Short mmCIF file of C-alpha atoms in Angstrom, two decimals:
data_model
loop_
_atom_site.label_atom_id
_atom_site.label_comp_id
_atom_site.label_asym_id
_atom_site.label_seq_id
_atom_site.Cartn_x
_atom_site.Cartn_y
_atom_site.Cartn_z
CA UNK A 1 -93.36 -77.42 12.95
CA UNK A 2 -90.33 -77.90 14.71
CA UNK A 3 -89.27 -80.38 11.99
CA UNK A 4 -90.65 -77.85 9.70
CA UNK A 5 -87.97 -75.41 10.63
CA UNK A 6 -84.86 -77.27 10.38
CA UNK A 7 -85.13 -78.16 6.66
CA UNK A 8 -86.21 -74.92 5.78
CA UNK A 9 -82.52 -73.77 7.38
CA UNK A 10 -81.53 -76.64 5.65
CA UNK A 11 -82.79 -75.26 2.43
CA UNK A 12 -82.23 -71.72 2.47
CA UNK A 13 -77.87 -72.54 3.66
CA UNK A 14 -77.80 -74.85 0.48
CA UNK A 15 -79.96 -71.88 -1.84
CA UNK A 16 -76.89 -69.50 -0.23
CA UNK A 17 -74.15 -71.55 -0.62
CA UNK A 18 -73.02 -70.68 -4.43
CA UNK A 19 -73.08 -66.78 -3.22
CA UNK A 20 -71.30 -67.13 0.46
CA UNK A 21 -68.44 -69.23 -1.81
CA UNK A 22 -68.20 -66.22 -4.14
CA UNK A 23 -68.18 -63.93 -1.76
CA UNK A 24 -65.00 -65.46 -0.13
CA UNK A 25 -64.00 -65.91 -3.11
CA UNK A 26 -63.27 -62.32 -4.22
CA UNK A 27 -62.58 -61.40 -0.71
CA UNK A 28 -59.45 -63.68 -1.29
CA UNK A 29 -58.51 -62.13 -4.46
CA UNK A 30 -58.95 -58.99 -2.74
CA UNK A 31 -56.29 -60.07 -0.50
CA UNK A 32 -54.22 -61.26 -2.46
CA UNK A 33 -54.22 -58.38 -4.53
CA UNK A 34 -53.46 -55.74 -1.48
CA UNK A 35 -50.94 -58.12 -0.59
CA UNK A 36 -49.23 -58.14 -3.87
CA UNK A 37 -49.85 -53.96 -3.85
CA UNK A 38 -48.08 -54.07 -0.78
CA UNK A 39 -45.55 -56.60 -1.75
CA UNK A 40 -44.48 -54.46 -4.36
CA UNK A 41 -44.63 -51.69 -2.76
CA UNK A 42 -42.18 -52.96 -0.28
CA UNK A 43 -39.91 -53.96 -3.00
CA UNK A 44 -39.93 -50.78 -4.81
CA UNK A 45 -39.53 -49.04 -1.47
CA UNK A 46 -36.56 -51.43 -0.90
CA UNK A 47 -35.15 -50.69 -3.93
CA UNK A 48 -34.48 -47.49 -3.42
CA UNK A 49 -33.48 -47.69 0.14
CA UNK A 50 -30.74 -50.00 -1.33
CA UNK A 51 -29.64 -47.74 -4.57
CA UNK A 52 -29.85 -44.61 -1.83
CA UNK A 53 -27.37 -46.66 0.73
CA UNK A 54 -25.59 -47.51 -1.94
CA UNK A 55 -25.15 -44.19 -2.77
CA UNK A 56 -24.35 -43.33 0.62
CA UNK A 57 -22.10 -45.96 1.53
CA UNK A 58 -19.71 -45.13 -1.89
CA UNK A 59 -19.75 -41.52 -0.56
CA UNK A 60 -18.79 -43.04 2.65
CA UNK A 61 -16.16 -45.45 0.73
CA UNK A 62 -14.32 -41.83 -0.81
CA UNK A 63 -14.35 -40.36 2.03
CA UNK A 64 -12.72 -43.46 4.06
CA UNK A 65 -10.02 -43.87 1.58
CA UNK A 66 -9.24 -40.41 1.80
CA UNK A 67 -9.25 -40.76 5.37
CA UNK A 68 -6.86 -43.68 4.65
CA UNK A 69 -4.58 -42.33 3.10
CA UNK A 70 -4.03 -38.82 5.08
CA UNK A 71 -3.76 -41.84 7.90
CA UNK A 72 -1.47 -43.09 6.06
CA UNK A 73 1.13 -40.15 5.94
CA UNK A 74 0.74 -39.18 8.93
CA UNK A 75 1.59 -42.90 9.89
CA UNK A 76 4.25 -43.27 8.48
CA UNK A 77 5.58 -38.73 9.89
CA UNK A 78 4.26 -40.98 13.17
CA UNK A 79 6.50 -43.87 12.48
CA UNK A 80 9.82 -41.66 11.50
CA UNK A 81 9.51 -39.73 14.23
CA UNK A 82 8.39 -42.99 16.91
CA UNK A 83 11.62 -44.62 15.05
CA UNK A 84 13.74 -41.29 15.99
CA UNK A 85 12.26 -41.12 19.45
CA UNK A 86 13.19 -44.36 19.88
CA UNK A 87 16.94 -44.70 18.57
CA UNK A 88 17.39 -41.26 20.65
CA UNK A 89 15.89 -43.62 23.51
CA UNK A 90 18.13 -46.24 22.66
CA UNK A 91 21.58 -43.57 22.51
CA UNK A 92 20.71 -41.94 26.27
CA UNK A 93 19.89 -45.38 27.41
CA UNK A 94 23.59 -46.91 26.13
CA UNK A 95 24.77 -43.73 26.99
CA UNK A 96 23.94 -43.91 30.48
CA UNK A 97 25.00 -48.02 30.82
CA UNK A 98 28.55 -46.60 29.17
CA UNK A 99 29.32 -43.70 29.86
CA UNK A 100 28.29 -42.85 33.41
CA UNK A 101 30.20 -40.40 35.16
CA UNK A 102 31.99 -39.42 31.92
CA UNK A 103 29.40 -36.53 29.70
CA UNK A 104 31.95 -35.74 27.29
CA UNK A 105 32.97 -39.32 25.89
CA UNK A 106 31.79 -40.22 22.90
CA UNK A 107 29.15 -42.87 21.97
CA UNK A 108 30.15 -46.04 20.49
CA UNK A 109 26.82 -46.88 19.03
CA UNK A 110 26.52 -43.07 17.64
CA UNK A 111 29.17 -44.25 14.94
CA UNK A 112 28.97 -46.27 12.11
CA UNK A 113 32.11 -46.83 10.11
CA UNK A 114 31.89 -48.03 6.95
CA UNK A 115 27.97 -48.64 7.05
CA UNK A 116 26.42 -49.02 3.71
CA UNK A 117 29.23 -47.17 2.03
CA UNK A 118 31.72 -47.74 -0.35
CA UNK A 119 34.33 -46.36 1.73
CA UNK A 120 35.37 -48.38 4.56
CA UNK A 121 37.36 -45.89 5.95
CA UNK A 122 34.13 -43.68 6.29
CA UNK A 123 32.58 -43.16 9.48
CA UNK A 124 28.80 -42.27 9.40
CA UNK A 125 27.62 -40.88 12.91
CA UNK A 126 22.80 -39.76 14.22
CA UNK A 127 23.10 -36.23 15.15
CA UNK A 128 23.45 -37.61 18.82
CA UNK A 129 26.90 -38.49 17.55
CA UNK A 130 27.98 -35.49 15.67
CA UNK A 131 27.00 -32.97 19.17
CA UNK A 132 28.63 -35.64 21.51
CA UNK A 133 32.03 -35.21 19.10
CA UNK A 134 32.04 -31.90 18.94
CA UNK A 135 31.59 -31.80 15.33
CA UNK A 136 32.47 -27.81 13.76
CA UNK A 137 32.46 -27.20 10.20
CA UNK A 138 34.24 -24.71 7.53
CA UNK A 139 34.64 -24.30 3.92
CA UNK A 140 38.37 -25.11 2.43
CA UNK A 141 39.49 -20.83 1.88
CA UNK A 142 42.60 -19.25 1.33
CA UNK A 143 44.49 -17.10 2.83
CA UNK A 144 48.31 -15.93 3.23
CA UNK A 145 49.70 -18.26 6.02
CA UNK A 146 53.24 -18.06 8.00
CA UNK A 147 54.73 -20.29 10.61
CA UNK A 148 57.92 -20.66 12.45
CA UNK A 149 60.08 -23.36 12.66
CA UNK A 150 62.01 -24.35 15.52
CA UNK A 151 65.58 -25.63 15.11
CA UNK A 152 67.73 -26.79 18.03
CA UNK A 153 71.27 -26.69 17.52
CA UNK A 154 74.68 -25.27 19.49
CA UNK A 155 76.96 -22.88 19.06
CA UNK A 156 79.96 -23.16 18.00
CA UNK A 157 83.52 -22.54 17.40
CA UNK A 158 84.66 -20.86 14.01
CA UNK A 159 86.78 -23.30 12.33
CA UNK A 160 87.94 -20.88 9.64
CA UNK A 161 89.11 -19.15 12.78
CA UNK A 162 90.89 -22.42 14.32
CA UNK A 163 94.56 -23.73 14.76
CA UNK A 164 95.71 -27.02 15.15
CA UNK A 165 98.86 -26.67 16.24
CA UNK A 166 101.66 -29.64 15.91
CA UNK A 167 105.26 -30.34 16.13
CA UNK A 168 107.74 -29.99 12.89
CA UNK A 169 109.86 -32.76 14.07
CA UNK A 170 109.45 -35.60 17.03
CA UNK A 171 111.50 -34.87 20.06
CA UNK A 172 110.95 -33.92 23.90
CA UNK A 173 109.41 -30.52 25.35
CA UNK A 174 112.08 -28.34 27.04
CA UNK A 175 109.94 -25.66 27.68
CA UNK A 176 105.72 -24.66 28.05
CA UNK A 177 105.42 -21.07 27.91
CA UNK A 178 101.52 -21.11 28.11
CA UNK A 179 98.52 -22.79 29.24
CA UNK A 180 95.13 -23.13 28.77
CA UNK A 181 92.69 -20.05 28.77
CA UNK A 182 94.88 -17.60 27.83
CA UNK A 183 94.89 -15.56 24.61
CA UNK A 184 97.66 -15.68 22.94
CA UNK A 185 99.33 -12.89 19.61
CA UNK A 186 99.95 -14.13 16.45
CA UNK A 187 103.70 -15.12 16.49
CA UNK A 188 103.98 -15.51 20.50
CA UNK A 189 106.12 -18.14 21.55
CA UNK A 190 103.80 -21.15 23.16
CA UNK A 191 106.68 -23.81 24.23
CA UNK A 192 109.69 -25.59 23.33
CA UNK A 193 110.66 -28.36 21.55
CA UNK A 194 114.09 -30.39 21.00
CA UNK A 195 114.59 -32.19 17.83
CA UNK A 196 116.21 -36.54 18.60
CA UNK A 197 117.42 -36.12 15.32
CA UNK A 198 119.94 -33.09 15.70
CA UNK A 199 119.19 -32.55 18.94
CA UNK A 200 118.77 -29.25 18.95
CA UNK A 201 115.54 -27.25 19.70
CA UNK A 202 113.29 -25.16 18.09
CA UNK A 203 110.45 -23.13 18.35
CA UNK A 204 106.42 -23.37 18.56
CA UNK A 205 104.88 -20.36 17.51
CA UNK A 206 101.05 -18.79 17.40
CA UNK A 207 99.62 -19.45 14.02
CA UNK A 208 96.78 -16.68 14.82
CA UNK A 209 95.92 -14.81 17.64
CA UNK A 210 92.89 -16.18 19.89
CA UNK A 211 93.07 -18.24 23.02
CA UNK A 212 94.23 -21.74 24.07
CA UNK A 213 91.12 -23.71 24.53
CA UNK A 214 93.48 -27.07 23.71
CA UNK A 215 96.90 -27.84 25.48
CA UNK A 216 98.35 -31.58 25.59
CA UNK A 217 102.00 -31.22 26.38
CA UNK A 218 104.19 -31.11 29.19
CA UNK A 219 107.88 -30.71 29.84
CA UNK A 220 110.17 -33.74 29.09
CA UNK A 221 107.22 -35.51 27.40
CA UNK A 222 107.57 -37.17 24.01
CA UNK A 223 105.56 -35.29 20.79
CA UNK A 224 105.24 -37.41 17.82
CA UNK A 225 104.89 -35.13 14.60
CA UNK A 226 101.07 -36.02 14.23
CA UNK A 227 100.78 -35.18 17.70
CA UNK A 228 98.45 -31.99 18.41
CA UNK A 229 100.08 -29.40 21.30
CA UNK A 230 97.36 -26.76 21.03
CA UNK A 231 93.87 -25.08 19.75
CA UNK A 232 93.57 -21.86 19.75
CA UNK A 233 90.98 -20.47 18.45
CA UNK A 234 89.62 -16.59 17.86
CA UNK A 235 86.74 -16.15 19.73
CA UNK A 236 85.64 -13.18 17.82
CA UNK A 237 82.76 -14.61 15.91
CA UNK A 238 81.32 -17.89 16.40
CA UNK A 239 79.13 -20.58 14.68
CA UNK A 240 75.52 -21.16 15.28
CA UNK A 241 75.24 -24.80 13.70
CA UNK A 242 70.93 -25.70 14.20
CA UNK A 243 69.68 -29.23 13.13
CA UNK A 244 67.10 -28.86 10.07
CA UNK A 245 64.40 -32.38 9.23
CA UNK A 246 63.26 -33.30 6.32
CA UNK A 247 59.90 -31.86 6.86
CA UNK A 248 61.39 -28.29 7.15
CA UNK A 249 64.36 -28.63 4.39
CA UNK A 250 62.53 -27.14 2.02
CA UNK A 251 61.79 -23.95 3.75
CA UNK A 252 64.93 -23.00 5.16
CA UNK A 253 68.03 -21.29 2.71
CA UNK A 254 70.84 -18.73 2.78
CA UNK A 255 70.54 -14.78 3.84
CA UNK A 256 67.40 -15.99 5.95
CA UNK A 257 66.48 -14.64 8.59
CA UNK A 258 66.94 -16.59 12.05
CA UNK A 259 66.40 -15.42 15.94
CA UNK A 260 68.38 -17.07 17.88
CA UNK A 261 68.13 -18.02 21.96
CA UNK A 262 70.27 -19.30 24.45
CA UNK A 263 68.54 -22.08 26.20
CA UNK A 264 67.52 -21.40 29.85
CA UNK A 265 68.89 -17.41 28.99
CA UNK A 266 66.88 -14.10 27.64
CA UNK A 267 69.97 -13.71 26.02
CA UNK A 268 68.70 -13.87 22.42
CA UNK A 269 70.27 -12.81 18.38
CA UNK A 270 68.95 -11.81 15.08
CA UNK A 271 71.01 -12.86 12.02
CA UNK A 272 71.22 -14.56 8.49
CA UNK A 273 72.29 -17.83 7.52
CA UNK A 274 75.42 -17.96 6.17
CA UNK A 275 75.60 -21.52 4.91
CA UNK A 276 72.85 -24.37 4.35
CA UNK A 277 74.54 -27.93 4.03
CA UNK A 278 73.70 -29.83 0.66
CA UNK A 279 73.56 -33.17 2.73
CA UNK A 280 71.78 -35.01 5.38
CA UNK A 281 73.82 -36.30 7.79
CA UNK A 282 74.22 -40.00 7.68
CA UNK A 283 73.56 -40.61 11.54
CA UNK A 284 70.89 -37.69 12.35
CA UNK A 285 69.29 -37.59 9.41
CA UNK A 286 68.80 -33.63 9.24
CA UNK A 287 71.15 -31.22 7.95
CA UNK A 288 73.17 -28.29 8.66
CA UNK A 289 72.35 -24.72 8.90
CA UNK A 290 74.68 -22.10 9.75
CA UNK A 291 74.84 -18.25 10.90
CA UNK A 292 78.34 -16.33 11.86
CA UNK A 293 77.41 -13.91 15.15
CA UNK A 294 79.83 -11.45 16.42
CA UNK A 295 81.48 -13.27 20.13
CA UNK A 296 83.74 -10.15 20.96
CA UNK A 297 82.09 -9.63 25.07
CA UNK A 298 82.57 -13.77 25.25
CA UNK A 299 78.39 -14.29 25.72
CA UNK A 300 78.14 -16.79 23.48
CA UNK A 301 80.65 -20.03 24.62
CA UNK A 302 80.98 -22.53 21.80
CA UNK A 303 78.97 -25.72 23.53
CA UNK A 304 75.91 -23.61 24.45
CA UNK A 305 72.48 -25.19 23.31
CA UNK A 306 70.31 -22.87 21.38
CA UNK A 307 67.37 -22.79 19.26
CA UNK A 308 66.42 -21.27 16.36
CA UNK A 309 63.41 -19.76 14.98
CA UNK A 310 62.77 -19.04 11.92
CA UNK A 311 59.59 -17.30 10.32
CA UNK A 312 57.95 -18.71 6.71
CA UNK A 313 55.02 -17.25 4.97
CA UNK A 314 53.82 -17.75 2.08
CA UNK A 315 53.92 -15.04 -0.76
CA UNK A 316 50.14 -15.31 -2.05
CA UNK A 317 47.71 -17.27 -0.74
CA UNK A 318 47.21 -20.66 -0.57
CA UNK A 319 44.76 -23.30 0.11
CA UNK A 320 44.01 -23.71 3.75
CA UNK A 321 42.41 -25.27 6.57
CA UNK A 322 42.10 -25.15 9.99
CA UNK A 323 45.53 -26.86 12.13
CA UNK A 324 42.93 -29.91 13.84
CA UNK A 325 41.18 -31.11 10.70
CA UNK A 326 44.84 -32.46 9.72
CA UNK A 327 44.71 -35.89 11.25
CA UNK A 328 47.40 -39.21 10.26
CA UNK A 329 45.86 -41.82 9.10
CA UNK A 330 48.06 -45.27 8.13
CA UNK A 331 51.27 -42.70 8.12
CA UNK A 332 49.39 -40.12 5.85
CA UNK A 333 47.40 -36.70 5.88
CA UNK A 334 43.48 -36.74 6.07
CA UNK A 335 41.06 -34.11 5.89
CA UNK A 336 37.65 -35.79 6.79
CA UNK A 337 34.59 -34.01 4.46
CA UNK A 338 30.93 -34.95 4.98
CA UNK A 339 30.02 -37.85 2.27
CA UNK A 340 27.03 -37.75 -0.50
CA UNK A 341 24.92 -40.08 2.99
CA UNK A 342 23.69 -38.27 5.27
CA UNK A 343 25.78 -37.58 8.41
CA UNK A 344 28.84 -39.21 6.82
CA UNK A 345 32.38 -38.34 6.10
CA UNK A 346 35.00 -40.06 4.82
CA UNK A 347 38.87 -38.98 5.04
CA UNK A 348 40.54 -37.61 2.18
CA UNK A 349 44.17 -37.73 1.74
CA UNK A 350 45.98 -34.64 1.33
CA UNK A 351 49.62 -33.30 0.84
CA UNK A 352 50.31 -30.39 3.27
CA UNK A 353 52.56 -27.34 3.08
CA UNK A 354 53.07 -24.47 5.93
CA UNK A 355 51.61 -25.15 8.66
CA UNK A 356 51.71 -23.08 12.07
CA UNK A 357 49.12 -23.29 15.51
CA UNK A 358 45.86 -22.00 13.70
CA UNK A 359 45.77 -23.06 9.37
CA UNK A 360 47.42 -26.13 7.21
CA UNK A 361 48.62 -25.41 3.44
CA UNK A 362 46.66 -27.84 1.55
CA UNK A 363 48.50 -28.63 -1.47
CA UNK A 364 46.60 -31.58 -2.78
CA UNK A 365 43.49 -33.12 -2.12
CA UNK A 366 40.41 -30.47 -1.86
CA UNK A 367 39.33 -27.77 -3.63
CA UNK A 368 38.64 -24.31 -3.43
CA UNK A 369 34.76 -24.51 -1.37
CA UNK A 370 34.80 -27.65 -0.28
CA UNK A 371 33.32 -28.56 3.43
CA UNK A 372 35.83 -30.34 6.02
CA UNK A 373 34.94 -30.84 9.48
CA UNK A 374 37.46 -28.33 11.37
CA UNK A 375 36.40 -29.72 14.56
CA UNK A 376 36.49 -32.91 16.02
CA UNK A 377 38.07 -34.97 13.32
CA UNK A 378 40.46 -37.02 16.09
CA UNK A 379 37.02 -38.08 17.50
CA UNK A 380 36.38 -39.53 14.06
CA UNK A 381 39.56 -41.14 13.23
CA UNK A 382 39.40 -42.90 16.98
CA UNK A 383 36.43 -44.46 15.92
CA UNK A 384 37.97 -45.43 12.21
CA UNK A 385 41.09 -47.12 14.56
CA UNK A 386 39.41 -48.73 17.07
CA UNK A 387 37.00 -50.59 14.26
CA UNK A 388 39.74 -51.75 12.63
CA UNK A 389 41.70 -52.71 15.69
CA UNK A 390 38.56 -54.49 16.97
CA UNK A 391 37.90 -56.10 13.64
CA UNK A 392 34.30 -54.22 13.05
CA UNK A 393 34.88 -51.92 9.99
CA UNK A 394 32.08 -51.94 8.10
CA UNK A 395 29.85 -53.25 10.40
CA UNK A 396 29.03 -50.33 13.01
CA UNK A 397 28.77 -52.31 16.03
#
């Protein structure tokens, strides 16, 4: 019976085996389809996600590019500011090290003579250098200006009223009637001389009225025909002789007013020039101008040192710059003007006219309306000179 049951079981297994296989196969196919569908859905989802990500990525890229651009702009601005700050720090450091205790001294590193400029004498400054140099600026303009010329001089005899007295014949002085300093009248007896040839005497008479300012004879002395016995000067008038040098020669003329003052006193007198020499003195390299003044009271003594003052003014407005702006470099008058380079200045050669303690007339080299350095030009010139002496011109260090 037990064996019959086993047999039936085996028979049922073989009978049901195909059905079971088919069912398993169908189940496997359904599983494959399901997986395929899931895979397809996943793939589509993945593609959609990628598209979305690509869109987001593109949007993020544009925003990022804009941010980068802005960052670049900010970066360069920040960089420029940083460099300026660092430059100021260096300036501060140099100022502390090189000029401690000298707050108003120039900073060498703030100047760059000839730096990248065509003119080797141009000077470039930092803003801090400009501040330390105390530079100020002005515009070339037109003004009527005047100036006073001071001339050294001396009171002298009126040479038209001086007599040099000599003997007519050689001989021995028999008598002297007048002494040094005495006043005499015209025709008055001065001395008696005996002629050696004729042994007769003759009189020496005063040819003009005046005062004896020189006496060169004594009784018993021999005098020749070329001997000067007396010098008589009429001191009622005297000459004021002044020296004029080349730089002022063009401003003086006959008839010009002159104020004279005795050196060391308050004695003053205003008069006019009566003579202007046509040539220079070969020794002093100056020319003489002269005024004739009254000296009835005898206070203007010949030999007194005086100063003469002449006022000169332009007859119309002329181009002028401040007096301090004009410097002398290599024997030429110069004025510093801003160049085409920022914070850089170039020396322009100018020709001067009248100048006083405020302004200088500019005859050539600048035009009306030109900007120029009105104060601080000396510091600019000094930098050019020191750079040239140190062999640093053109390097700025």
